[in-house]
Coordinates of C-alpha atoms in Angstrom, one line a residue:
M29 CA 0.0 0.0 0.0
S30 CA 2.6 2.5 1.1
S31 CA 4.9 1.5 -1.8
G32 CA 2.1 2.6 -4.2
I33 CA 1.7 5.9 -2.4
F34 CA 5.5 6.3 -2.6
S35 CA 5.4 5.6 -6.4
I36 CA 2.6 8.0 -7.0
G37 CA 4.3 10.7 -4.9
T38 CA 7.6 10.2 -6.6
S39 CA 6.0 10.5 -10.1
A40 CA 4.2 13.6 -9.0
L41 CA 7.4 15.0 -7.5
N42 CA 9.3 14.2 -10.7
A43 CA 6.6 15.8 -12.9
A44 CA 6.5 19.0 -10.8
Y45 CA 10.3 19.1 -10.9
V46 CA 10.4 18.8 -14.7
A47 CA 7.7 21.5 -15.0
L48 CA 9.6 23.8 -12.6
R49 CA 12.8 23.3 -14.6
T50 CA 11.0 24.0 -17.9
A51 CA 9.3 27.1 -16.6
G52 CA 12.6 28.3 -15.2
N53 CA 14.3 27.6 -18.5
N54 CA 11.6 29.7 -20.2
V55 CA 12.2 32.6 -17.8
A56 CA 16.0 32.3 -18.3
N57 CA 15.6 32.5 -22.1
A58 CA 12.8 35.1 -22.3
S59 CA 15.2 37.4 -24.1
T60 CA 17.1 34.8 -26.1
P61 CA 16.7 35.4 -29.9
G62 CA 15.0 32.5 -31.6
Y63 CA 14.0 30.7 -28.4
S64 CA 10.6 29.1 -28.4
R65 CA 8.6 28.7 -25.2
Q66 CA 8.6 25.1 -24.0
T67 CA 5.8 23.2 -22.2
V68 CA 5.6 19.9 -20.3
L69 CA 3.2 17.3 -21.6
L70 CA 2.0 15.1 -18.7
S71 CA 0.0 11.9 -19.0
A72 CA -1.7 9.7 -16.3
Q73 CA 0.0 6.3 -15.8
V74 CA -2.2 3.3 -16.5
G75 CA -4.0 2.3 -13.4
A76 CA -3.7 -1.1 -11.7
V77 CA -6.6 -3.3 -10.6
I78 CA -7.0 -3.3 -6.8
G79 CA -10.0 -4.8 -5.2
G80 CA -11.8 -5.0 -8.5
S81 CA -11.2 -1.4 -9.4
Y82 CA -8.7 0.5 -11.4
V83 CA -6.5 2.7 -9.2
G84 CA -4.2 5.3 -10.6
Q85 CA -0.5 4.9 -10.4
G86 CA 0.7 8.5 -10.7
V87 CA 1.8 10.7 -13.6
A88 CA 4.4 10.4 -16.3
V89 CA 6.3 13.2 -18.2
S90 CA 5.4 12.4 -21.9
D91 CA 7.5 15.1 -23.5
V92 CA 8.8 18.6 -23.3
R93 CA 7.8 20.4 -26.5
R94 CA 8.3 23.9 -27.9
S95 CA 5.4 26.2 -28.8
Y96 CA 5.9 26.4 -32.5
D97 CA 3.8 27.3 -35.6
A98 CA 5.5 26.3 -38.9
F99 CA 3.3 28.6 -41.0
L100 CA 4.1 31.7 -38.8
N101 CA 7.8 30.8 -38.8
R102 CA 7.9 30.5 -42.6
A103 CA 6.0 33.8 -43.0
A104 CA 8.5 35.6 -40.6
T105 CA 11.5 34.1 -42.4
S106 CA 10.2 35.2 -45.8
A107 CA 9.4 38.6 -44.5
Q108 CA 13.0 38.8 -43.2
A109 CA 14.4 38.2 -46.7
A110 CA 12.2 40.9 -48.2
S111 CA 12.9 43.4 -45.5
S112 CA 16.6 42.9 -45.6
S113 CA 16.6 43.3 -49.4
A114 CA 14.7 46.5 -49.4
D115 CA 16.7 48.0 -46.6
A116 CA 20.1 47.2 -48.3
R117 CA 19.0 48.7 -51.6
S118 CA 17.5 51.8 -49.9
T119 CA 20.8 52.4 -47.9
Q120 CA 22.9 52.3 -51.1
L121 CA 20.5 54.5 -53.1
A122 CA 20.5 57.1 -50.2
Q123 CA 24.3 57.4 -50.7
V124 CA 23.8 58.2 -54.4
D125 CA 21.0 60.6 -53.6
N126 CA 23.3 62.4 -51.1
L127 CA 25.9 62.7 -53.9
F128 CA 23.5 64.9 -55.9
A129 CA 21.7 66.5 -53.0
D130 CA 23.3 70.0 -53.0
P131 CA 21.9 72.2 -55.8
T132 CA 24.3 75.0 -55.2
A133 CA 27.6 73.1 -55.3
G134 CA 26.9 70.2 -57.6
I135 CA 27.2 69.4 -61.3
G136 CA 24.1 71.4 -62.2
A137 CA 25.6 74.5 -60.7
A138 CA 28.9 73.9 -62.5
I139 CA 27.1 73.6 -65.8
N140 CA 25.3 76.9 -65.3
S141 CA 28.6 78.5 -64.2
F142 CA 30.4 77.3 -67.3
F143 CA 27.9 78.7 -69.7
Q144 CA 27.6 81.9 -67.7
Q145 CA 31.4 82.3 -68.2
T146 CA 31.1 81.7 -72.0
Q147 CA 28.4 84.4 -72.0
S148 CA 30.8 86.7 -70.1
L149 CA 33.6 85.9 -72.5
S150 CA 31.4 86.8 -75.5
Q151 CA 31.1 90.3 -74.0
Q152 CA 34.8 90.7 -73.6
P153 CA 36.4 88.2 -76.0
A154 CA 39.9 89.7 -75.8
D155 CA 40.0 90.0 -72.0
S156 CA 42.5 87.7 -70.4
A157 CA 40.6 87.7 -67.1
S158 CA 37.4 86.5 -68.8
R159 CA 39.2 83.8 -70.6
Q160 CA 40.9 82.6 -67.3
A161 CA 37.5 82.6 -65.6
L162 CA 36.0 80.4 -68.3
L163 CA 39.0 78.0 -68.1
S164 CA 38.7 77.8 -64.3
S165 CA 34.9 77.2 -64.7
A166 CA 35.6 74.4 -67.2
N167 CA 38.1 72.7 -64.9
Q168 CA 35.5 72.9 -62.0
L169 CA 32.9 71.4 -64.3
A170 CA 35.2 68.5 -65.3
S171 CA 36.2 68.0 -61.7
G172 CA 32.6 67.8 -60.7
F173 CA 31.8 65.1 -63.3
A174 CA 35.0 63.2 -62.5
D175 CA 34.4 63.3 -58.7
A176 CA 30.8 62.1 -59.1
G177 CA 31.9 59.4 -61.5
S178 CA 34.7 58.3 -59.2
R179 CA 32.3 58.2 -56.2
L180 CA 29.9 56.1 -58.1
Q181 CA 32.8 53.7 -58.9
E182 CA 33.6 53.7 -55.2
F183 CA 30.0 52.7 -54.4
R184 CA 30.4 49.8 -56.8
S185 CA 33.5 48.6 -55.0
S186 CA 32.0 49.0 -51.6
T187 CA 28.9 47.2 -52.7
D188 CA 31.0 44.3 -54.0
T189 CA 32.8 44.2 -50.6
Q190 CA 29.4 44.0 -48.8
I191 CA 28.2 41.3 -51.1
R192 CA 31.3 39.2 -50.3
L193 CA 30.8 39.7 -46.6
E194 CA 27.2 38.6 -46.9
I195 CA 28.3 35.5 -48.8
D196 CA 30.6 34.7 -46.0
S197 CA 27.6 34.9 -43.6
V198 CA 25.6 32.6 -45.9
N199 CA 28.3 30.0 -46.0
R200 CA 28.7 30.2 -42.2
Y201 CA 25.0 29.7 -41.6
A202 CA 24.6 27.0 -44.2
S203 CA 27.4 25.0 -42.6
Q204 CA 25.8 25.5 -39.2
I205 CA 22.4 24.3 -40.5
A206 CA 24.1 21.2 -42.0
T207 CA 25.8 20.4 -38.6
L208 CA 22.5 20.9 -36.8
N209 CA 20.7 18.6 -39.3
D210 CA 23.0 15.8 -38.3
Q211 CA 22.5 16.4 -34.6
I212 CA 18.7 16.7 -34.9
A213 CA 18.5 13.5 -37.1
L214 CA 20.5 11.6 -34.4
A215 CA 18.3 12.9 -31.6
R216 CA 15.1 12.1 -33.5
G217 CA 16.4 8.7 -34.2
S218 CA 16.7 8.0 -30.5
G219 CA 13.1 9.1 -29.9
R220 CA 13.9 12.5 -28.4
E221 CA 12.6 16.0 -29.5
P222 CA 15.7 18.3 -29.5
N223 CA 13.9 21.5 -28.9
D224 CA 16.9 23.7 -28.4
L225 CA 18.6 22.3 -31.5
L226 CA 15.5 23.0 -33.5
D227 CA 15.4 26.6 -32.2
Q228 CA 19.1 27.0 -33.1
R229 CA 18.4 25.8 -36.7
D230 CA 15.4 28.0 -37.1
T231 CA 17.5 31.0 -35.9
A232 CA 20.3 30.1 -38.4
L233 CA 17.7 29.8 -41.2
R234 CA 16.3 33.2 -40.2
S235 CA 19.8 34.7 -40.1
L236 CA 20.5 33.1 -43.5
N237 CA 17.4 34.9 -44.9
E238 CA 18.9 38.2 -43.8
S239 CA 21.6 37.7 -46.4
V240 CA 19.7 35.7 -49.1
R241 CA 16.2 34.4 -49.6
A242 CA 16.1 30.7 -48.7
T243 CA 13.3 28.2 -48.2
S244 CA 13.4 24.8 -46.4
V245 CA 11.8 21.5 -46.8
E246 CA 11.8 19.1 -43.8
Q247 CA 12.8 15.5 -44.4
T248 CA 11.5 12.4 -42.6
D249 CA 14.5 12.2 -40.3
G250 CA 14.0 15.7 -39.0
S251 CA 16.7 17.4 -41.1
I252 CA 15.8 20.1 -43.6
N253 CA 17.0 20.8 -47.1
V254 CA 17.6 24.5 -47.8
F255 CA 17.0 26.0 -51.3
L256 CA 17.8 29.5 -52.6
G257 CA 15.1 31.6 -54.1
S258 CA 15.8 30.0 -57.5
G259 CA 15.4 26.5 -56.2
Q260 CA 19.1 25.9 -56.2
S261 CA 20.2 23.6 -53.3
L262 CA 22.3 25.2 -50.6
V263 CA 22.0 22.6 -47.8
V264 CA 21.1 18.9 -48.3
G265 CA 20.9 17.0 -45.1
G266 CA 24.4 17.2 -43.5
R267 CA 26.0 18.6 -46.6
A268 CA 26.3 22.4 -47.3
M269 CA 27.2 24.0 -50.6
K270 CA 29.1 27.3 -50.7
L271 CA 28.3 30.7 -52.4
A272 CA 31.1 32.6 -54.1
T273 CA 31.6 35.6 -56.4
Q274 CA 33.3 35.6 -59.7
V275 CA 34.0 38.1 -62.5
D276 CA 31.3 38.1 -65.2
P277 CA 33.0 36.7 -68.3
K278 CA 30.8 39.0 -70.5
D279 CA 31.5 42.1 -68.4
P280 CA 34.8 42.4 -66.5
T281 CA 33.3 45.3 -64.5
S282 CA 30.5 43.1 -63.1
I283 CA 30.3 40.2 -60.8
Q284 CA 28.3 37.0 -60.6
I285 CA 27.1 34.9 -57.7
A286 CA 27.8 31.2 -58.0
V287 CA 27.1 28.0 -56.0
Q288 CA 30.0 25.7 -55.5
D289 CA 29.3 22.0 -54.9
G290 CA 32.7 20.3 -54.9
S291 CA 34.1 20.8 -58.4
S292 CA 30.7 21.9 -59.8
V293 CA 29.9 25.6 -60.1
S294 CA 26.4 26.9 -60.9
V295 CA 26.0 30.6 -61.7
L296 CA 22.9 32.3 -60.3
S297 CA 21.2 35.0 -62.3
P298 CA 20.4 38.1 -60.2
S299 CA 16.7 37.3 -60.4
M300 CA 17.3 33.8 -59.0
V301 CA 18.9 35.2 -55.8
G302 CA 15.4 36.3 -54.7
G303 CA 16.0 38.6 -51.8
G304 CA 18.0 39.2 -48.6
K305 CA 20.8 41.8 -48.4
I306 CA 22.6 40.1 -51.4
G307 CA 19.4 40.5 -53.5
G308 CA 19.1 44.2 -52.6
L309 CA 22.8 44.9 -53.1
L310 CA 22.8 43.1 -56.5
Q311 CA 19.8 45.1 -57.7
F312 CA 21.6 48.3 -56.8
R313 CA 24.9 47.0 -58.2
L314 CA 23.6 45.7 -61.5
Q315 CA 20.6 48.0 -62.2
D316 CA 20.4 51.2 -60.2
L317 CA 24.1 52.1 -60.3
P318 CA 24.7 51.5 -64.0
A319 CA 21.6 53.5 -64.9
V320 CA 22.9 56.5 -63.0
E321 CA 26.4 56.1 -64.4
N322 CA 25.0 55.9 -67.9
E323 CA 22.8 59.0 -67.6
L324 CA 25.5 61.0 -66.0
G325 CA 28.0 59.7 -68.6
R326 CA 25.8 60.5 -71.5
L327 CA 25.5 64.1 -70.3
A328 CA 29.3 64.3 -69.9
V329 CA 30.0 62.8 -73.3
T330 CA 27.4 65.0 -75.1
L331 CA 28.4 68.2 -73.4
S332 CA 32.2 67.7 -74.1
N333 CA 31.6 66.5 -77.7
Q334 CA 29.3 69.4 -78.6
V335 CA 31.6 72.0 -77.0
N336 CA 34.5 70.4 -78.8
I337 CA 32.7 70.6 -82.2
Q338 CA 31.9 74.2 -81.8
H339 CA 35.2 75.2 -80.3
Q340 CA 37.1 73.6 -83.2
L341 CA 35.1 75.8 -85.6
G342 CA 36.4 79.0 -84.1
N343 CA 39.8 80.7 -83.8
D344 CA 41.7 81.3 -80.6
R345 CA 43.3 84.6 -79.4
N346 CA 46.4 83.9 -81.5
G347 CA 44.4 83.4 -84.7
N348 CA 44.9 79.7 -84.7
P349 CA 42.1 77.2 -85.3
G350 CA 40.5 76.0 -82.1
G351 CA 41.5 72.6 -80.8
L352 CA 39.7 70.2 -78.4
F353 CA 38.3 72.1 -75.4
F354 CA 37.7 68.9 -73.5
N355 CA 39.8 65.7 -74.0
S356 CA 38.0 63.3 -76.2
I357 CA 35.9 60.5 -74.6
Q358 CA 35.5 57.2 -76.4
P359 CA 33.2 54.2 -75.8
T360 CA 34.4 51.1 -74.2
A361 CA 33.9 47.8 -76.0
F362 CA 35.2 44.3 -75.2
A363 CA 34.7 40.6 -76.0
A364 CA 33.5 38.0 -73.5
T365 CA 36.4 36.0 -72.1
T366 CA 34.4 32.8 -72.9
N367 CA 34.2 33.5 -76.7
G368 CA 35.2 30.7 -79.0
N369 CA 37.0 32.9 -81.5
V370 CA 39.4 35.0 -79.5
A371 CA 40.7 36.8 -82.6
T372 CA 37.4 38.6 -83.2
S373 CA 37.5 42.1 -81.6
I374 CA 35.0 44.9 -81.3
S375 CA 35.3 48.7 -81.6
A376 CA 32.9 51.5 -81.2
S377 CA 32.9 55.3 -81.8
F378 CA 30.5 58.2 -81.6
T379 CA 28.8 59.4 -84.7
D380 CA 26.2 61.8 -83.3
T381 CA 26.3 62.4 -79.5
T382 CA 22.9 64.0 -79.6
Q383 CA 21.4 60.6 -80.4
L384 CA 23.1 58.7 -77.6
Q385 CA 21.0 56.6 -75.2
A386 CA 21.8 56.1 -71.5
S387 CA 22.5 52.4 -71.9
D388 CA 25.0 49.6 -72.4
Y389 CA 24.8 47.4 -75.5
R390 CA 25.4 43.7 -76.3
V391 CA 26.3 42.1 -79.6
D392 CA 25.5 38.4 -80.0
F393 CA 26.5 36.2 -82.9
A394 CA 24.4 33.1 -83.6
G395 CA 23.4 31.2 -86.8
G396 CA 25.4 33.6 -89.0
Q397 CA 23.5 36.6 -87.7
Y398 CA 24.6 39.5 -85.6
T399 CA 22.1 40.9 -83.0
L400 CA 22.6 44.3 -81.2
T401 CA 20.6 44.7 -78.0
R402 CA 20.2 47.9 -76.1
L403 CA 20.2 46.6 -72.5
A404 CA 18.2 49.5 -71.0
D405 CA 15.0 48.4 -72.7
N406 CA 16.1 45.2 -74.5
T407 CA 15.4 46.7 -77.9
S408 CA 17.2 44.6 -80.6
W409 CA 18.4 45.0 -84.2
T410 CA 19.8 42.3 -86.4
S411 CA 22.3 42.4 -89.2
A412 CA 24.0 40.0 -91.6
T413 CA 27.2 42.1 -91.5
P414 CA 29.5 42.7 -88.5
S415 CA 28.6 46.4 -88.1
F416 CA 25.9 48.6 -86.7
N417 CA 25.2 52.3 -86.8
Q418 CA 22.6 52.9 -84.1
D419 CA 21.8 55.5 -81.4
G420 CA 24.7 57.7 -82.4
L421 CA 27.2 54.8 -82.3
A422 CA 29.2 53.1 -85.0
I423 CA 30.0 49.5 -83.9
T424 CA 32.3 47.3 -85.9
L425 CA 33.6 43.8 -85.4
S426 CA 37.0 42.8 -86.8
N427 CA 38.5 39.4 -87.7
T428 CA 35.0 37.9 -88.2
P429 CA 33.1 35.7 -88.2
P430 CA 33.0 35.0 -84.4
A431 CA 32.2 31.5 -83.1
N432 CA 28.6 30.7 -82.8
G433 CA 27.3 32.0 -79.4
D434 CA 30.1 34.6 -79.0
T435 CA 29.1 37.8 -77.1
F436 CA 30.5 41.4 -77.1
M437 CA 29.7 44.3 -74.8
I438 CA 29.7 48.0 -75.4
Q439 CA 29.7 50.5 -72.5
A440 CA 29.1 53.5 -74.6
V441 CA 28.9 56.3 -72.0
R442 CA 29.2 54.6 -68.6
G443 CA 32.7 55.9 -68.0
G444 CA 32.1 59.3 -69.5
A445 CA 31.7 61.3 -66.2
R446 CA 34.8 60.0 -64.5
T447 CA 37.0 60.5 -67.5
L448 CA 35.9 64.0 -68.4
S449 CA 38.9 66.5 -68.4
V450 CA 39.8 69.8 -69.9
A451 CA 42.2 69.9 -72.9
V452 CA 42.8 73.6 -73.0
T453 CA 45.7 74.6 -70.8
Q454 CA 46.1 78.4 -71.6
P455 CA 43.4 81.1 -71.7
S456 CA 44.7 82.2 -75.1
E457 CA 43.8 78.8 -76.5
I458 CA 40.1 79.4 -76.1
A459 CA 38.5 79.9 -79.5
A460 CA 36.1 82.8 -79.0
A461 CA 36.3 84.3 -82.5
S462 CA 34.9 83.2 -85.8
P463 CA 37.6 82.3 -88.4
V464 CA 35.8 84.2 -91.2
R465 CA 34.3 87.6 -91.7
V466 CA 32.3 89.3 -94.4
S467 CA 32.6 92.7 -95.9
A468 CA 30.6 94.6 -98.6
A469 CA 32.3 96.3 -101.6
S470 CA 32.3 100.1 -101.2
G471 CA 30.6 100.5 -104.6
N472 CA 27.5 98.5 -103.8
T473 CA 24.3 100.2 -104.8
G474 CA 21.7 97.7 -103.6
S475 CA 20.1 97.2 -100.2
V476 CA 21.6 93.8 -99.5
G477 CA 22.9 93.5 -95.9
V478 CA 24.4 90.7 -93.7
D479 CA 22.3 89.0 -91.0
S480 CA 24.8 86.4 -90.0
L481 CA 27.9 84.5 -91.0
N482 CA 28.3 81.1 -89.3
V483 CA 30.7 78.3 -89.6
A484 CA 29.0 75.0 -90.4
G485 CA 30.1 71.9 -88.6
P486 CA 30.6 69.4 -87.4
T487 CA 34.1 69.5 -88.9
R488 CA 36.0 72.4 -90.1
N489 CA 36.2 72.7 -93.9
A490 CA 39.8 72.8 -95.2
A491 CA 38.8 75.6 -97.6
L492 CA 37.0 77.6 -94.9
A493 CA 39.5 80.5 -94.9
N494 CA 39.8 80.9 -98.7
N495 CA 39.0 84.4 -99.9
T496 CA 35.6 84.2 -101.5
T497 CA 33.8 86.7 -103.6
I498 CA 30.0 86.8 -104.2
T499 CA 29.0 88.8 -107.2
F500 CA 25.4 89.5 -107.8
T501 CA 24.2 89.4 -111.4
G502 CA 20.8 90.5 -110.6
A503 CA 18.3 90.9 -107.8
N504 CA 17.9 87.1 -107.5
T505 CA 21.1 85.6 -108.9
Y506 CA 24.8 85.5 -108.0
N507 CA 28.1 83.9 -108.9
I508 CA 30.5 82.8 -106.2
S509 CA 34.3 82.0 -106.4
D510 CA 37.2 81.4 -104.1
G511 CA 39.7 81.1 -107.0
V512 CA 39.6 77.3 -106.8
T513 CA 35.9 76.6 -107.1
T514 CA 33.5 78.8 -109.1
L515 CA 29.7 78.5 -109.1
T516 CA 27.6 80.6 -111.5
G517 CA 23.9 81.3 -111.9
Q518 CA 23.1 80.7 -108.2
T519 CA 19.7 81.7 -106.9
Y520 CA 19.5 84.3 -104.2
T521 CA 16.6 84.5 -101.7
A522 CA 16.7 86.9 -98.8
G523 CA 16.9 85.0 -95.5
Q524 CA 18.0 81.8 -97.2
P525 CA 21.6 80.9 -96.3
I526 CA 24.3 80.8 -98.9
T527 CA 26.5 77.8 -98.0
F528 CA 30.1 77.5 -99.3
N529 CA 33.4 76.1 -98.1
G530 CA 31.9 75.2 -94.7
W531 CA 30.3 78.6 -93.8
Q532 CA 26.8 79.9 -94.1
L533 CA 26.0 83.5 -95.0
T534 CA 22.4 84.8 -94.4
L535 CA 21.5 88.1 -96.1
H536 CA 18.6 90.5 -96.2
G537 CA 17.6 93.1 -98.7
T538 CA 17.8 93.3 -102.5
P539 CA 21.2 93.4 -104.3
A540 CA 21.9 95.4 -107.4
N541 CA 23.6 94.0 -110.5
G542 CA 27.3 94.1 -109.8
D543 CA 27.1 94.3 -106.0
Q544 CA 29.8 92.2 -104.3
L545 CA 30.4 90.7 -100.9
N546 CA 33.8 89.3 -99.7
V547 CA 34.2 86.4 -97.2
A548 CA 37.8 86.3 -95.9
P549 CA 39.9 85.1 -93.0
N550 CA 39.2 86.9 -89.7
T551 CA 42.8 88.0 -89.4
G552 CA 43.5 89.9 -86.2
G553 CA 39.9 89.5 -85.0
I554 CA 40.8 89.1 -81.3
G555 CA 37.7 91.1 -80.4
D556 CA 35.4 88.9 -82.4
N557 CA 32.9 87.0 -80.1
R558 CA 30.8 85.0 -82.6
N559 CA 32.2 81.6 -81.6
A560 CA 31.9 82.4 -77.9
L561 CA 28.2 83.3 -78.5
A562 CA 27.8 79.9 -80.4
L563 CA 29.4 78.1 -77.4
S564 CA 27.0 79.9 -75.0
A565 CA 24.0 79.0 -77.2
L566 CA 24.7 75.3 -76.6
Q567 CA 23.1 75.7 -73.2
N568 CA 19.7 76.1 -74.6
Q569 CA 19.9 73.5 -77.4
A570 CA 18.1 70.1 -77.3
L571 CA 21.3 68.0 -77.1
V572 CA 20.6 65.2 -74.6
G573 CA 17.6 63.0 -75.2
G574 CA 15.7 65.8 -76.8
G575 CA 16.3 68.1 -73.8
Q576 CA 18.8 70.8 -72.7
L577 CA 22.0 70.0 -70.9
I578 CA 20.9 71.3 -67.5
S579 CA 17.5 69.6 -67.9
A580 CA 19.3 66.3 -68.5
F581 CA 21.2 66.7 -65.3
S582 CA 17.9 67.5 -63.5
S583 CA 16.5 64.3 -64.9
V584 CA 19.4 62.4 -63.3
V585 CA 18.8 64.0 -60.0
A586 CA 15.0 63.4 -60.2
R587 CA 15.6 59.8 -61.2
V588 CA 17.9 59.1 -58.2
G589 CA 15.5 61.0 -55.9
A590 CA 12.5 59.0 -57.1
E591 CA 14.2 55.7 -56.9
T592 CA 15.5 56.5 -53.4
Q593 CA 12.1 57.6 -52.2
S594 CA 10.5 54.5 -53.7
A595 CA 13.1 52.2 -52.1
Q596 CA 12.7 53.9 -48.7
S597 CA 8.9 53.6 -48.9
L598 CA 9.2 49.9 -49.8
G599 CA 11.7 49.4 -47.0
K600 CA 9.3 50.9 -44.5
T601 CA 6.5 48.7 -45.8
Q602 CA 8.6 45.5 -45.6
D603 CA 9.8 46.4 -42.1
S604 CA 6.2 46.8 -41.0
I605 CA 5.3 43.4 -42.6
L606 CA 8.3 41.8 -40.9
Q607 CA 7.3 43.3 -37.5
D608 CA 3.8 42.0 -37.9
A609 CA 5.1 38.6 -38.8
L610 CA 7.4 38.5 -35.8
N611 CA 4.7 39.7 -33.5
A612 CA 2.4 36.9 -34.7
E613 CA 5.1 34.4 -34.3
S614 CA 6.0 35.7 -30.8
S615 CA 2.3 35.4 -29.8
V616 CA 2.7 31.6 -30.1
S617 CA 6.4 31.0 -29.4
G618 CA 7.4 33.9 -27.2
V619 CA 7.8 33.7 -23.4
N620 CA 5.3 35.7 -21.3
L621 CA 7.0 36.3 -18.0
D622 CA 3.7 37.0 -16.1
E623 CA 2.4 33.7 -17.3
E624 CA 5.6 31.8 -16.4
A625 CA 5.5 33.4 -12.9
S626 CA 2.0 32.1 -12.4
R627 CA 3.1 28.6 -13.5
L628 CA 6.1 28.7 -11.2
I629 CA 3.7 29.2 -8.3
Q630 CA 1.5 26.4 -9.6
Y631 CA 4.4 24.0 -10.0
Q632 CA 5.8 24.9 -6.7
Q633 CA 2.5 24.1 -5.0
Q634 CA 2.4 20.9 -7.0
Y635 CA 5.9 20.0 -5.9
Q636 CA 5.0 20.7 -2.2
A637 CA 1.9 18.6 -2.5
A638 CA 3.8 15.7 -4.0
A639 CA 6.3 15.9 -1.2
K640 CA 3.4 15.8 1.2
V641 CA 2.1 12.6 -0.5
I642 CA 5.5 11.0 0.1
A643 CA 5.6 12.2 3.7
T644 CA 2.1 10.8 4.2
G645 CA 3.2 7.5 2.7
R646 CA 6.2 7.4 5.0
A647 CA 4.0 8.1 8.0
I648 CA 1.7 5.2 7.1
F649 CA 4.7 3.0 6.5
D650 CA 6.2 3.9 9.9
E651 CA 2.7 3.2 11.6
I652 CA 2.6 -0.3 10.0
L653 CA 6.1 -1.1 11.2
S654 CA 5.2 0.0 14.7
I655 CA 2.2 -2.3 14.7
M656 CA 4.3 -5.2 13.6
Q657 CA 6.9 -4.7 16.4

């Protein structure tokens, strides 16, 4: 009899002890990240038949289980990947936005200052101080572009470093999950539920999703297989693959993410990464950053090229033809390192910078056909010959044909900003004057007069400075000759330009028979300002994507601002979703200290009552012994 009471009391004492330990463990880990509240499952032991009736034999501890909801856990893990991706991209874009944030000291202000100085020079073309001011302004403009371009390149390098650090984290957590898989499978095989190991694995998977989006599928032995957003295996049972970065064979300025499984390497496309910090960083690295670089580079290339064209059409203070104002910028083109025919090369040059697009390009060769793709919008053109003339670019492949499947890249304007520099070194080299001037014969009797004399580009005609005489043979006809070329019977219309030897002369009025005009070199014309005026006029011309230069820069700033604002808004939304998911998960798995305190009192009383049962049994046993003595 007493032994039964002892057995029941002992089982009750043991159950209360386990419950006390479990509640105490919950309290101890209330602030432990990833810890799931544990509860004790008790079951009544099968009763024994005594006196024809079943009499209970105490309590047994069936299990200690964690409070866990797989659906809520998966939702929080997925939200973690989305939130980390949005935050990483938003942080990077904010740096770019800060680069263009100051409207008074940025590139836009430098562009305005440059053209203001060209206007000032047109008012005093012979003044050395005005020339020096323009040269200083040009150097400031080039420095602004170069600094911005270099900063964007630094952002690329720092982003690559961050990606590599996140990859190290992925590999570390993947290895941890694989180790935990083995331990959990071993514990499950012995019939035990390893709650703490399961929590550790869930925490590792959650941390993994901070770096890259990953999903898991539980196996029958309790281990999980982990897959990246693309479905690529990362952990299989106790075996973990590794992520690594490598140079993109099609673009040496870009990187790729690859999965290494022994000697096997699988390259992941950016869209296959799916999320996490790596996903957000890759989106910034491969989409946002090149877009800004291309828009800023297009502006730098177009500005420098158009200024150079006009500058070379004028004469400097020494009477010499104008040279390059800015050093020439050329597109970058290269073949993929994986191409089959390594002898085939590619070259590109600008034909019309006003037609340039803010994009990189790719040329593919397959089935005897060449395909040019503008990567900004995936517009394509095909050709049977190894050359294209598109978007202001001349693209040519040499030593053709390439091997089937060969690929070539053209970064037309991406490096334009950081390579912009001033070619003029002396103020006297600035070509403010027009190389030609026109004069009327003193004996003219008609009313013909000069409206304008402009030099036509884009290149300077070799015969531009030839002395040329226009002789009117009537009110509507004229002959023109420079001693080398003579044109007779030409039709004159007031306001309609007369074009010859690279210049355009616009007249008004009615000439008399025999009236003459002479176009000659502008010798000694240091006070002439016509080319300075033409340089200044570039500010208001539609040169970049159908808009003015300053408008093009404003578009860059607006694009960056809009993308940054959108990314920040998305980040806040994803953070809110994550917090809601964590709160929902915590409502099931989190430790409530008030509740645990109440249970501690309950289990304490249960423990004391169990001890009382044992004490009662002992008293009965002692009473029986005393009767028998």
